[in-house]
Coordinates of C-alpha atoms in Angstrom, one line a residue:
M1 CA 11.5 -6.1 27.9
P2 CA 14.6 -8.2 28.1
D3 CA 17.1 -7.4 25.3
R4 CA 16.5 -10.8 23.7
G5 CA 12.9 -9.7 23.0
R6 CA 13.9 -7.0 20.5
F7 CA 16.3 -9.4 18.7
L8 CA 13.6 -12.0 18.6
V9 CA 11.4 -9.6 16.7
L10 CA 14.2 -8.9 14.2
G11 CA 14.7 -12.6 13.7
A12 CA 10.9 -13.2 13.2
V13 CA 10.7 -10.5 10.6
G14 CA 13.9 -11.7 8.9
G15 CA 12.6 -15.3 8.8
Y16 CA 9.3 -14.2 7.3
N17 CA 11.1 -12.3 4.6
L18 CA 12.3 -15.7 3.3
V19 CA 8.9 -17.2 3.7
Q20 CA 7.2 -14.4 1.9
N21 CA 9.6 -14.3 -1.1
Y22 CA 10.0 -18.0 -1.6
M23 CA 7.0 -19.8 -0.2
V24 CA 4.0 -17.6 -0.3
S25 CA 2.0 -17.6 -3.6
E26 CA 0.5 -14.5 -5.2
R27 CA -3.0 -15.7 -4.2
A28 CA -1.9 -16.2 -0.6
Y29 CA 0.1 -13.0 -0.4
V30 CA -2.5 -10.8 1.3
P31 CA -4.0 -13.3 3.8
A32 CA -0.5 -14.6 4.7
N33 CA 0.7 -11.1 5.4
M34 CA -2.4 -10.3 7.5
V35 CA -1.7 -13.4 9.6
A36 CA 2.0 -12.4 10.0
T37 CA 0.9 -8.9 11.0
L38 CA -1.3 -10.2 13.8
G39 CA 1.5 -12.6 14.9
L40 CA 4.0 -9.8 15.2
V41 CA 1.7 -7.6 17.2
A42 CA 0.9 -10.6 19.5
L43 CA 4.7 -11.2 19.9
A44 CA 5.3 -7.5 20.8
R45 CA 2.4 -7.4 23.2
R46 CA 3.5 -10.6 24.9
N47 CA 6.9 -8.9 25.5
G48 CA 5.3 -5.9 27.2
C49 CA 4.8 -3.3 24.4
T50 CA 1.8 -1.0 24.9
W51 CA -0.5 0.1 22.1
D52 CA 1.0 3.5 22.3
E53 CA 4.5 2.1 21.8
L54 CA 3.3 0.2 18.8
G55 CA 1.6 3.2 17.3
L56 CA -1.8 1.4 17.5
N57 CA -3.6 3.5 20.0
P58 CA -7.1 4.1 18.4
L59 CA -7.3 7.5 20.1
E60 CA -4.5 8.8 17.9
A61 CA -6.0 7.5 14.7
G62 CA -7.7 10.8 13.8
R63 CA -4.3 12.6 13.8
G64 CA -2.9 9.7 11.8
I65 CA -5.5 10.0 9.1
R66 CA -4.9 13.8 8.7
H67 CA -1.1 13.3 8.4
G68 CA -1.5 10.3 6.2
L69 CA -3.8 12.0 3.7
A70 CA -1.3 14.9 3.4
G71 CA 1.4 12.3 2.6
A72 CA -0.9 10.6 0.1
A73 CA -1.5 13.9 -1.7
G74 CA 2.2 14.4 -2.0
A75 CA 2.6 10.9 -3.3
A76 CA 0.0 11.5 -6.0
V77 CA 1.7 14.7 -7.1
V78 CA 5.1 13.0 -7.4
A79 CA 3.7 10.0 -9.2
G80 CA 1.9 12.3 -11.6
G81 CA 5.0 14.3 -12.1
I82 CA 7.1 11.2 -13.0
T83 CA 4.7 10.2 -15.8
T84 CA 5.3 13.6 -17.4
L85 CA 9.1 13.1 -17.6
R86 CA 10.0 11.6 -20.9
S87 CA 13.3 10.2 -19.6
A88 CA 11.4 8.3 -16.8
R89 CA 8.6 6.8 -18.9
P90 CA 10.6 3.7 -20.2
Y91 CA 11.3 2.6 -16.6
L92 CA 7.6 2.7 -15.8
L93 CA 7.2 -0.3 -18.2
D94 CA 7.6 -2.8 -15.4
E95 CA 6.4 -6.3 -16.1
R96 CA 4.6 -6.3 -12.8
A97 CA 2.2 -3.7 -14.2
A98 CA 1.6 -5.2 -17.6
G99 CA -1.5 -6.9 -19.0
H100 CA -3.7 -6.7 -16.0
S101 CA -7.5 -6.6 -16.3
A102 CA -9.5 -3.8 -14.7
A103 CA -10.5 -6.2 -11.9
E104 CA -6.8 -7.1 -11.2
I105 CA -5.8 -3.4 -11.3
T106 CA -8.5 -2.5 -8.8
Y107 CA -7.5 -5.4 -6.5
R108 CA -3.8 -4.5 -6.6
A109 CA -4.3 -0.8 -6.1
A110 CA -7.1 -1.0 -3.4
V111 CA -6.3 -4.3 -1.6
R112 CA -2.9 -5.9 -2.3
F113 CA -0.7 -2.8 -1.9
P114 CA -2.6 -1.1 1.0
L115 CA -3.3 -4.3 3.0
G116 CA -0.9 -6.9 1.9
T117 CA 2.2 -4.7 1.6
A118 CA 1.8 -1.3 3.3
L119 CA -0.1 -2.4 6.4
F120 CA 2.2 -5.4 7.0
E121 CA 5.4 -3.4 6.6
E122 CA 4.2 -0.4 8.7
V123 CA 3.1 -2.7 11.6
A124 CA 6.3 -4.8 11.3
F125 CA 8.8 -2.0 11.0
R126 CA 7.5 1.3 12.3
G127 CA 5.3 -0.5 14.7
V128 CA 6.7 -3.7 16.2
I129 CA 10.5 -3.3 15.5
Y130 CA 10.6 0.4 16.4
G131 CA 8.2 -0.1 19.4
T132 CA 10.1 -3.1 20.9
W133 CA 13.5 -1.3 20.6
R134 CA 12.0 1.8 22.3
H135 CA 10.4 -0.4 25.0
S136 CA 13.8 -2.0 25.7
G137 CA 15.3 1.4 26.4
A138 CA 16.8 2.3 23.0
S139 CA 16.7 6.0 22.1
P140 CA 14.3 7.2 19.4
R141 CA 17.3 7.7 17.1
T142 CA 18.7 4.3 17.7
A143 CA 15.3 2.6 17.2
A144 CA 14.8 4.6 14.0
V145 CA 18.2 3.6 12.6
V146 CA 17.6 -0.1 13.5
T147 CA 14.2 0.1 11.9
A148 CA 15.5 1.7 8.7
T149 CA 18.4 -0.8 8.4
A150 CA 16.0 -3.7 8.8
F151 CA 13.6 -2.1 6.2
G152 CA 16.4 -1.7 3.7
L153 CA 17.5 -5.3 4.2
W154 CA 13.9 -6.6 3.9
H155 CA 13.8 -5.2 0.3
L156 CA 17.0 -6.8 -1.0
I157 CA 15.4 -9.9 -2.3
P158 CA 12.3 -8.3 -3.9
S159 CA 14.4 -5.5 -5.4
G160 CA 16.6 -8.1 -7.1
Q161 CA 13.5 -9.9 -8.4
A162 CA 11.9 -6.7 -9.6
L163 CA 15.0 -5.6 -11.5
R164 CA 14.7 -8.6 -13.7
G165 CA 11.3 -7.4 -14.9
N166 CA 12.2 -3.8 -15.5
P167 CA 13.9 -2.2 -18.5
L168 CA 16.6 -0.9 -16.2
G169 CA 17.7 -4.5 -15.6
A170 CA 18.5 -5.0 -19.3
R171 CA 20.7 -1.9 -19.3
I172 CA 22.9 -2.7 -16.3
G173 CA 24.9 -5.5 -17.9
T174 CA 27.1 -7.2 -15.2
R175 CA 26.1 -9.0 -12.1
C176 CA 28.3 -6.6 -10.1
A177 CA 26.5 -3.6 -11.4
E178 CA 23.1 -5.3 -10.8
A179 CA 24.2 -5.9 -7.1
G180 CA 25.1 -2.3 -6.8
V181 CA 21.7 -1.1 -8.1
V182 CA 20.0 -3.5 -5.7
M183 CA 22.1 -2.2 -2.8
A184 CA 21.4 1.4 -3.8
G185 CA 17.7 0.6 -3.9
A186 CA 17.9 -0.9 -0.4
L187 CA 19.7 2.2 0.8
L188 CA 17.0 4.5 -0.6
T189 CA 14.3 2.2 1.0
G190 CA 16.0 2.5 4.3
I191 CA 16.1 6.3 4.0
S192 CA 12.3 6.2 3.2
S193 CA 11.8 4.4 6.5
L194 CA 13.1 7.5 8.3
G195 CA 10.4 9.5 6.6
F196 CA 7.7 7.0 7.5
G197 CA 9.0 6.9 11.0
W198 CA 8.8 10.7 11.2
M199 CA 5.2 10.5 10.2
R200 CA 4.5 7.9 12.9
R201 CA 6.1 9.9 15.6
R202 CA 4.6 13.2 14.4
S203 CA 1.1 11.9 14.5
G204 CA 1.5 9.3 17.2
S205 CA -0.2 6.7 15.0
L206 CA 0.8 4.1 12.4
V207 CA -2.2 5.2 10.4
A208 CA -0.2 8.1 9.0
P209 CA 2.7 6.2 7.5
W210 CA 0.3 3.4 6.4
I211 CA -1.8 5.7 4.3
G212 CA 1.3 7.4 2.9
H213 CA 3.1 4.1 2.2
A214 CA -0.1 2.6 0.5
A215 CA -0.5 5.7 -1.6
I216 CA 3.1 5.6 -2.9
N217 CA 2.8 1.9 -3.8
S218 CA -0.6 2.2 -5.4
F219 CA 0.1 5.4 -7.3
T220 CA 3.4 4.1 -8.6
Y221 CA 1.7 0.9 -9.8
L222 CA -1.0 2.9 -11.5
A223 CA 1.6 5.0 -13.2
G224 CA 3.1 1.8 -14.6
V225 CA -0.3 0.6 -15.7
G226 CA -0.8 3.9 -17.5
A227 CA 2.6 3.7 -19.2
W228 CA 1.8 0.2 -20.5
G229 CA -1.6 1.4 -21.7
R230 CA 0.0 4.3 -23.7
S231 CA 2.8 2.0 -25.0
T232 CA 0.2 -0.5 -26.2
A233 CA -2.0 2.1 -27.8
S234 CA 1.0 3.7 -29.6
T235 CA 1.9 0.4 -31.2
G236 CA -1.6 -0.2 -32.3
G237 CA -2.3 -3.0 -29.8
G238 CA -5.2 -1.3 -28.1
S239 CA -5.6 -0.5 -24.4
L240 CA -5.9 -2.6 -21.3
S241 CA -9.4 -3.9 -20.9
G242 CA -11.4 -5.4 -18.1

């Protein structure tokens, strides 16, 4: 692949970051991301990437499932552990997990996060970006660092938006401190990309990081839902209902 191909992919993902955060409605979130996923795969294939380079070889899916389920089990343990920490409970009261019906909770945990978020991000970053940089001759380390950097930058806008709906945002105080927290969050997200990338390389399939990523997002959300339910019940307001 010509060098311009790998930068074209970075530009496409960066452009869609703006579209997703400022133009895509909540109702259109999953279908828009699915279309974007297919578009990025088509772009990578047009520029010469093989299914193996993209982590999408169906023959490797079995190994991906095994590694992914192990990652999901770890995510469940961590999410469960966080809910037992008294100091962490207030920060689970995120507005994005408040007041949802049983149907909405099921949709978010089983569809929105696994398909709308995790699938798109794994294909876009550990699949297309990593694959195109490797195809262009970059070393595994270079491709992983580029992918992690792009993944961290991708989360700058949503991290800032999320902070305004979390109790942590109210405790920060200044704009400068808020920017520091957002940057720290992006750095941690970039580091997580290295872990997802390791799962992808270890299993040879994007299925592994997709399952692990989906589990982290869904279990964290459900922990937030549970925190809101306990908070509501403790104040006499009842629990979430369907």
